[in-house]
Amino acid sequence: MINNIISNFEALDKEDLTKFAGKWIAVVDNKVVVSGESFKEIYTYVKTNYPRQRPLIGKLPEPTPIVLNSIR
């Protein structure tokens, strides 16, 4: 079971997650299967559609703007 969670976590490195910025995601079988605005929404979806799986659920941070200024 722990290997499945680790595998799902490692799969995040291979996926473009920028489209999920600021959202909750669930990873099952090494891919993002759902994203949304609330944990409850994600959890309900996963329990309904993947009842025997142990998903990795988390919220991705908002993109942080970087401001560069040349001060002389």
PDB file of N, CA and C in Angstrom:
ATOM      1  N   MET A   1       0.825  -1.196   0.000  1.00  0.00           N
ATOM      2  CA  MET A   1       0.000   0.000   0.000  1.00  0.00           C
ATOM      3  C   MET A   1       0.867   1.256   0.000  1.00  0.00           C
ATOM      4  N   ILE A   2       1.900   1.286   0.834  1.00  0.00           N
ATOM      5  CA  ILE A   2       2.770   2.468   0.897  1.00  0.00           C
ATOM      6  C   ILE A   2       3.501   2.658  -0.429  1.00  0.00           C
ATOM      7  N   ASN A   3       3.818   1.563  -1.114  1.00  0.00           N
ATOM      8  CA  ASN A   3       4.478   1.678  -2.416  1.00  0.00           C
ATOM      9  C   ASN A   3       3.583   2.362  -3.435  1.00  0.00           C
ATOM     10  N   ASN A   4       2.286   2.106  -3.356  1.00  0.00           N
ATOM     11  CA  ASN A   4       1.328   2.738  -4.256  1.00  0.00           C
ATOM     12  C   ASN A   4       1.291   4.247  -4.027  1.00  0.00           C
ATOM     13  N   ILE A   5       1.301   4.668  -2.785  1.00  0.00           N
ATOM     14  CA  ILE A   5       1.286   6.099  -2.463  1.00  0.00           C
ATOM     15  C   ILE A   5       2.574   6.761  -2.941  1.00  0.00           C
ATOM     16  N   ILE A   6       3.694   6.109  -2.730  1.00  0.00           N
ATOM     17  CA  ILE A   6       4.983   6.645  -3.185  1.00  0.00           C
ATOM     18  C   ILE A   6       4.997   6.738  -4.708  1.00  0.00           C
ATOM     19  N   SER A   7       4.498   5.729  -5.373  1.00  0.00           N
ATOM     20  CA  SER A   7       4.441   5.723  -6.828  1.00  0.00           C
ATOM     21  C   SER A   7       3.569   6.869  -7.349  1.00  0.00           C
ATOM     22  N   ASN A   8       2.421   7.095  -6.701  1.00  0.00           N
ATOM     23  CA  ASN A   8       1.555   8.208  -7.094  1.00  0.00           C
ATOM     24  C   ASN A   8       2.256   9.542  -6.888  1.00  0.00           C
ATOM     25  N   PHE A   9       3.000   9.690  -5.800  1.00  0.00           N
ATOM     26  CA  PHE A   9       3.734  10.923  -5.527  1.00  0.00           C
ATOM     27  C   PHE A   9       4.812  11.149  -6.586  1.00  0.00           C
ATOM     28  N   GLU A  10       5.547  10.104  -6.919  1.00  0.00           N
ATOM     29  CA  GLU A  10       6.611  10.224  -7.922  1.00  0.00           C
ATOM     30  C   GLU A  10       6.046  10.562  -9.302  1.00  0.00           C
ATOM     31  N   ALA A  11       4.823  10.134  -9.581  1.00  0.00           N
ATOM     32  CA  ALA A  11       4.201  10.413 -10.876  1.00  0.00           C
ATOM     33  C   ALA A  11       3.957  11.906 -11.068  1.00  0.00           C
ATOM     34  N   LEU A  12       3.818  12.652  -9.978  1.00  0.00           N
ATOM     35  CA  LEU A  12       3.587  14.094 -10.080  1.00  0.00           C
ATOM     36  C   LEU A  12       4.742  14.800 -10.776  1.00  0.00           C
ATOM     37  N   ASP A  13       5.937  14.240 -10.651  1.00  0.00           N
ATOM     38  CA  ASP A  13       7.119  14.847 -11.258  1.00  0.00           C
ATOM     39  C   ASP A  13       7.050  14.801 -12.780  1.00  0.00           C
ATOM     40  N   LYS A  14       6.283  13.873 -13.327  1.00  0.00           N
ATOM     41  CA  LYS A  14       6.214  13.686 -14.775  1.00  0.00           C
ATOM     42  C   LYS A  14       5.054  14.421 -15.418  1.00  0.00           C
ATOM     43  N   GLU A  15       4.222  15.044 -14.624  1.00  0.00           N
ATOM     44  CA  GLU A  15       3.009  15.669 -15.154  1.00  0.00           C
ATOM     45  C   GLU A  15       3.106  17.192 -15.067  1.00  0.00           C
ATOM     46  N   ASP A  16       2.515  17.866 -16.048  1.00  0.00           N
ATOM     47  CA  ASP A  16       2.453  19.328 -16.021  1.00  0.00           C
ATOM     48  C   ASP A  16       1.343  19.734 -15.059  1.00  0.00           C
ATOM     49  N   LEU A  17       1.717  20.228 -13.902  1.00  0.00           N
ATOM     50  CA  LEU A  17       0.753  20.549 -12.860  1.00  0.00           C
ATOM     51  C   LEU A  17       0.336  22.013 -12.859  1.00  0.00           C
ATOM     52  N   THR A  18       0.860  22.813 -13.765  1.00  0.00           N
ATOM     53  CA  THR A  18       0.542  24.245 -13.757  1.00  0.00           C
ATOM     54  C   THR A  18      -0.951  24.498 -13.950  1.00  0.00           C
ATOM     55  N   LYS A  19      -1.622  23.648 -14.688  1.00  0.00           N
ATOM     56  CA  LYS A  19      -3.057  23.836 -14.914  1.00  0.00           C
ATOM     57  C   LYS A  19      -3.895  23.549 -13.665  1.00  0.00           C
ATOM     58  N   PHE A  20      -3.267  22.943 -12.656  1.00  0.00           N
ATOM     59  CA  PHE A  20      -3.966  22.624 -11.415  1.00  0.00           C
ATOM     60  C   PHE A  20      -3.605  23.583 -10.275  1.00  0.00           C
ATOM     61  N   ALA A  21      -2.894  24.652 -10.572  1.00  0.00           N
ATOM     62  CA  ALA A  21      -2.447  25.588  -9.533  1.00  0.00           C
ATOM     63  C   ALA A  21      -3.634  26.117  -8.729  1.00  0.00           C
ATOM     64  N   GLY A  22      -3.533  26.019  -7.411  1.00  0.00           N
ATOM     65  CA  GLY A  22      -4.576  26.503  -6.522  1.00  0.00           C
ATOM     66  C   GLY A  22      -5.742  25.551  -6.342  1.00  0.00           C
ATOM     67  N   LYS A  23      -5.652  24.364  -6.927  1.00  0.00           N
ATOM     68  CA  LYS A  23      -6.746  23.395  -6.849  1.00  0.00           C
ATOM     69  C   LYS A  23      -6.329  22.145  -6.084  1.00  0.00           C
ATOM     70  N   TRP A  24      -7.336  21.424  -5.628  1.00  0.00           N
ATOM     71  CA  TRP A  24      -7.134  20.103  -5.044  1.00  0.00           C
ATOM     72  C   TRP A  24      -7.039  19.099  -6.183  1.00  0.00           C
ATOM     73  N   ILE A  25      -6.162  18.089  -6.033  1.00  0.00           N
ATOM     74  CA  ILE A  25      -6.049  17.028  -7.034  1.00  0.00           C
ATOM     75  C   ILE A  25      -6.041  15.677  -6.332  1.00  0.00           C
ATOM     76  N   ALA A  26      -6.409  14.655  -7.083  1.00  0.00           N
ATOM     77  CA  ALA A  26      -6.287  13.276  -6.607  1.00  0.00           C
ATOM     78  C   ALA A  26      -5.514  12.492  -7.658  1.00  0.00           C
ATOM     79  N   VAL A  27      -4.537  11.733  -7.194  1.00  0.00           N
ATOM     80  CA  VAL A  27      -3.713  10.906  -8.073  1.00  0.00           C
ATOM     81  C   VAL A  27      -4.019   9.443  -7.767  1.00  0.00           C
ATOM     82  N   VAL A  28      -4.393   8.705  -8.806  1.00  0.00           N
ATOM     83  CA  VAL A  28      -4.661   7.272  -8.701  1.00  0.00           C
ATOM     84  C   VAL A  28      -3.950   6.596  -9.866  1.00  0.00           C
ATOM     85  N   ASP A  29      -3.292   5.490  -9.595  1.00  0.00           N
ATOM     86  CA  ASP A  29      -2.571   4.756 -10.645  1.00  0.00           C
ATOM     87  C   ASP A  29      -1.626   5.662 -11.426  1.00  0.00           C
ATOM     88  N   ASN A  30      -0.942   6.516 -10.707  1.00  0.00           N
ATOM     89  CA  ASN A  30       0.115   7.368 -11.257  1.00  0.00           C
ATOM     90  C   ASN A  30      -0.361   8.454 -12.211  1.00  0.00           C
ATOM     91  N   LYS A  31      -1.627   8.874 -12.093  1.00  0.00           N
ATOM     92  CA  LYS A  31      -2.083   9.997 -12.909  1.00  0.00           C
ATOM     93  C   LYS A  31      -3.136  10.796 -12.146  1.00  0.00           C
ATOM     94  N   VAL A  32      -3.217  12.071 -12.470  1.00  0.00           N
ATOM     95  CA  VAL A  32      -4.233  12.932 -11.870  1.00  0.00           C
ATOM     96  C   VAL A  32      -5.568  12.537 -12.481  1.00  0.00           C
ATOM     97  N   VAL A  33      -6.501  12.099 -11.629  1.00  0.00           N
ATOM     98  CA  VAL A  33      -7.800  11.641 -12.123  1.00  0.00           C
ATOM     99  C   VAL A  33      -8.892  12.679 -11.949  1.00  0.00           C
ATOM    100  N   VAL A  34      -8.682  13.647 -11.060  1.00  0.00           N
ATOM    101  CA  VAL A  34      -9.689  14.681 -10.836  1.00  0.00           C
ATOM    102  C   VAL A  34      -9.025  15.882 -10.176  1.00  0.00           C
ATOM    103  N   SER A  35      -9.564  17.060 -10.466  1.00  0.00           N
ATOM    104  CA  SER A  35      -9.132  18.280  -9.783  1.00  0.00           C
ATOM    105  C   SER A  35     -10.371  19.096  -9.478  1.00  0.00           C
ATOM    106  N   GLY A  36     -10.279  19.929  -8.459  1.00  0.00           N
ATOM    107  CA  GLY A  36     -11.428  20.741  -8.104  1.00  0.00           C
ATOM    108  C   GLY A  36     -11.109  21.761  -7.038  1.00  0.00           C
ATOM    109  N   GLU A  37     -12.130  22.488  -6.648  1.00  0.00           N
ATOM    110  CA  GLU A  37     -11.965  23.593  -5.704  1.00  0.00           C
ATOM    111  C   GLU A  37     -12.006  23.172  -4.238  1.00  0.00           C
ATOM    112  N   SER A  38     -12.589  21.991  -3.933  1.00  0.00           N
ATOM    113  CA  SER A  38     -12.705  21.608  -2.524  1.00  0.00           C
ATOM    114  C   SER A  38     -12.247  20.173  -2.288  1.00  0.00           C
ATOM    115  N   PHE A  39     -11.754  19.932  -1.081  1.00  0.00           N
ATOM    116  CA  PHE A  39     -11.335  18.597  -0.703  1.00  0.00           C
ATOM    117  C   PHE A  39     -12.516  17.630  -0.758  1.00  0.00           C
ATOM    118  N   LYS A  40     -13.666  18.077  -0.252  1.00  0.00           N
ATOM    119  CA  LYS A  40     -14.848  17.217  -0.213  1.00  0.00           C
ATOM    120  C   LYS A  40     -15.240  16.744  -1.609  1.00  0.00           C
ATOM    121  N   GLU A  41     -15.182  17.641  -2.567  1.00  0.00           N
ATOM    122  CA  GLU A  41     -15.504  17.312  -3.957  1.00  0.00           C
ATOM    123  C   GLU A  41     -14.572  16.219  -4.486  1.00  0.00           C
ATOM    124  N   ILE A  42     -13.286  16.369  -4.226  1.00  0.00           N
ATOM    125  CA  ILE A  42     -12.284  15.407  -4.700  1.00  0.00           C
ATOM    126  C   ILE A  42     -12.452  14.064  -3.998  1.00  0.00           C
ATOM    127  N   TYR A  43     -12.595  14.125  -2.684  1.00  0.00           N
ATOM    128  CA  TYR A  43     -12.731  12.904  -1.885  1.00  0.00           C
ATOM    129  C   TYR A  43     -13.970  12.104  -2.320  1.00  0.00           C
ATOM    130  N   THR A  44     -15.094  12.773  -2.509  1.00  0.00           N
ATOM    131  CA  THR A  44     -16.328  12.105  -2.919  1.00  0.00           C
ATOM    132  C   THR A  44     -16.159  11.446  -4.287  1.00  0.00           C
ATOM    133  N   TYR A  45     -15.524  12.153  -5.208  1.00  0.00           N
ATOM    134  CA  TYR A  45     -15.292  11.608  -6.544  1.00  0.00           C
ATOM    135  C   TYR A  45     -14.450  10.335  -6.481  1.00  0.00           C
ATOM    136  N   VAL A  46     -13.357  10.396  -5.730  1.00  0.00           N
ATOM    137  CA  VAL A  46     -12.445   9.253  -5.651  1.00  0.00           C
ATOM    138  C   VAL A  46     -13.119   8.061  -4.966  1.00  0.00           C
ATOM    139  N   LYS A  47     -13.832   8.302  -3.874  1.00  0.00           N
ATOM    140  CA  LYS A  47     -14.504   7.203  -3.167  1.00  0.00           C
ATOM    141  C   LYS A  47     -15.572   6.551  -4.044  1.00  0.00           C
ATOM    142  N   THR A  48     -16.226   7.329  -4.890  1.00  0.00           N
ATOM    143  CA  THR A  48     -17.263   6.799  -5.774  1.00  0.00           C
ATOM    144  C   THR A  48     -16.667   6.038  -6.960  1.00  0.00           C
ATOM    145  N   ASN A  49     -15.630   6.604  -7.574  1.00  0.00           N
ATOM    146  CA  ASN A  49     -15.083   6.050  -8.812  1.00  0.00           C
ATOM    147  C   ASN A  49     -13.897   5.102  -8.627  1.00  0.00           C
ATOM    148  N   TYR A  50     -13.227   5.190  -7.494  1.00  0.00           N
ATOM    149  CA  TYR A  50     -12.067   4.341  -7.208  1.00  0.00           C
ATOM    150  C   TYR A  50     -12.163   3.814  -5.773  1.00  0.00           C
ATOM    151  N   PRO A  51     -13.210   3.069  -5.445  1.00  0.00           N
ATOM    152  CA  PRO A  51     -13.455   2.690  -4.052  1.00  0.00           C
ATOM    153  C   PRO A  51     -12.387   1.790  -3.433  1.00  0.00           C
ATOM    154  N   ARG A  52     -11.647   1.070  -4.227  1.00  0.00           N
ATOM    155  CA  ARG A  52     -10.633   0.159  -3.680  1.00  0.00           C
ATOM    156  C   ARG A  52      -9.215   0.717  -3.767  1.00  0.00           C
ATOM    157  N   GLN A  53      -9.089   1.904  -4.287  1.00  0.00           N
ATOM    158  CA  GLN A  53      -7.775   2.529  -4.450  1.00  0.00           C
ATOM    159  C   GLN A  53      -7.435   3.399  -3.254  1.00  0.00           C
ATOM    160  N   ARG A  54      -6.173   3.610  -3.058  1.00  0.00           N
ATOM    161  CA  ARG A  54      -5.682   4.517  -2.021  1.00  0.00           C
ATOM    162  C   ARG A  54      -5.078   5.729  -2.729  1.00  0.00           C
ATOM    163  N   PRO A  55      -5.852   6.800  -2.919  1.00  0.00           N
ATOM    164  CA  PRO A  55      -5.366   7.939  -3.703  1.00  0.00           C
ATOM    165  C   PRO A  55      -4.408   8.827  -2.913  1.00  0.00           C
ATOM    166  N   LEU A  56      -3.662   9.590  -3.648  1.00  0.00           N
ATOM    167  CA  LEU A  56      -2.872  10.679  -3.087  1.00  0.00           C
ATOM    168  C   LEU A  56      -3.681  11.942  -3.365  1.00  0.00           C
ATOM    169  N   ILE A  57      -4.089  12.641  -2.307  1.00  0.00           N
ATOM    170  CA  ILE A  57      -4.895  13.853  -2.458  1.00  0.00           C
ATOM    171  C   ILE A  57      -4.126  15.012  -1.858  1.00  0.00           C
ATOM    172  N   GLY A  58      -4.083  16.116  -2.575  1.00  0.00           N
ATOM    173  CA  GLY A  58      -3.390  17.291  -2.064  1.00  0.00           C
ATOM    174  C   GLY A  58      -3.826  18.548  -2.785  1.00  0.00           C
ATOM    175  N   LYS A  59      -3.479  19.669  -2.199  1.00  0.00           N
ATOM    176  CA  LYS A  59      -3.779  20.955  -2.823  1.00  0.00           C
ATOM    177  C   LYS A  59      -2.481  21.565  -3.321  1.00  0.00           C
ATOM    178  N   LEU A  60      -2.499  21.964  -4.574  1.00  0.00           N
ATOM    179  CA  LEU A  60      -1.318  22.584  -5.168  1.00  0.00           C
ATOM    180  C   LEU A  60      -1.337  24.074  -4.881  1.00  0.00           C
ATOM    181  N   PRO A  61      -0.175  24.647  -4.640  1.00  0.00           N
ATOM    182  CA  PRO A  61      -0.125  26.075  -4.330  1.00  0.00           C
ATOM    183  C   PRO A  61      -0.443  26.939  -5.542  1.00  0.00           C
ATOM    184  N   GLU A  62      -0.901  28.137  -5.252  1.00  0.00           N
ATOM    185  CA  GLU A  62      -1.100  29.141  -6.306  1.00  0.00           C
ATOM    186  C   GLU A  62       0.275  29.504  -6.862  1.00  0.00           C
ATOM    187  N   PRO A  63       0.325  29.840  -8.140  1.00  0.00           N
ATOM    188  CA  PRO A  63       1.619  30.292  -8.665  1.00  0.00           C
ATOM    189  C   PRO A  63       2.019  31.605  -7.998  1.00  0.00           C
ATOM    190  N   THR A  64       3.266  31.715  -7.662  1.00  0.00           N
ATOM    191  CA  THR A  64       3.781  32.907  -7.004  1.00  0.00           C
ATOM    192  C   THR A  64       4.425  33.828  -8.035  1.00  0.00           C
ATOM    193  N   PRO A  65       3.940  35.043  -8.148  1.00  0.00           N
ATOM    194  CA  PRO A  65       4.568  35.955  -9.109  1.00  0.00           C
ATOM    195  C   PRO A  65       5.956  36.371  -8.617  1.00  0.00           C
ATOM    196  N   ILE A  66       6.842  36.547  -9.548  1.00  0.00           N
ATOM    197  CA  ILE A  66       8.189  36.997  -9.229  1.00  0.00           C
ATOM    198  C   ILE A  66       8.364  38.363  -9.870  1.00  0.00           C
ATOM    199  N   VAL A  67       8.744  39.338  -9.069  1.00  0.00           N
ATOM    200  CA  VAL A  67       8.942  40.692  -9.558  1.00  0.00           C
ATOM    201  C   VAL A  67      10.441  40.976  -9.543  1.00  0.00           C
ATOM    202  N   LEU A  68      10.955  41.317 -10.696  1.00  0.00           N
ATOM    203  CA  LEU A  68      12.357  41.664 -10.815  1.00  0.00           C
ATOM    204  C   LEU A  68      12.468  43.166 -11.063  1.00  0.00           C
ATOM    205  N   ASN A  69      13.400  43.780 -10.373  1.00  0.00           N
ATOM    206  CA  ASN A  69      13.576  45.219 -10.504  1.00  0.00           C
ATOM    207  C   ASN A  69      15.058  45.511 -10.522  1.00  0.00           C
ATOM    208  N   SER A  70      15.437  46.288 -11.467  1.00  0.00           N
ATOM    209  CA  SER A  70      16.836  46.676 -11.553  1.00  0.00           C
ATOM    210  C   SER A  70      17.032  47.982 -10.787  1.00  0.00           C
ATOM    211  N   ILE A  71      17.711  47.896  -9.666  1.00  0.00           N
ATOM    212  CA  ILE A  71      17.984  49.099  -8.857  1.00  0.00           C
ATOM    213  C   ILE A  71      19.455  49.441  -9.021  1.00  0.00           C
ATOM    214  N   ARG A  72      19.680  50.701  -9.323  1.00  0.00           N
ATOM    215  CA  ARG A  72      21.073  51.136  -9.534  1.00  0.00           C
ATOM    216  C   ARG A  72      21.509  52.046  -8.433  1.00  0.00           C
TER     217      ARG A  72
END
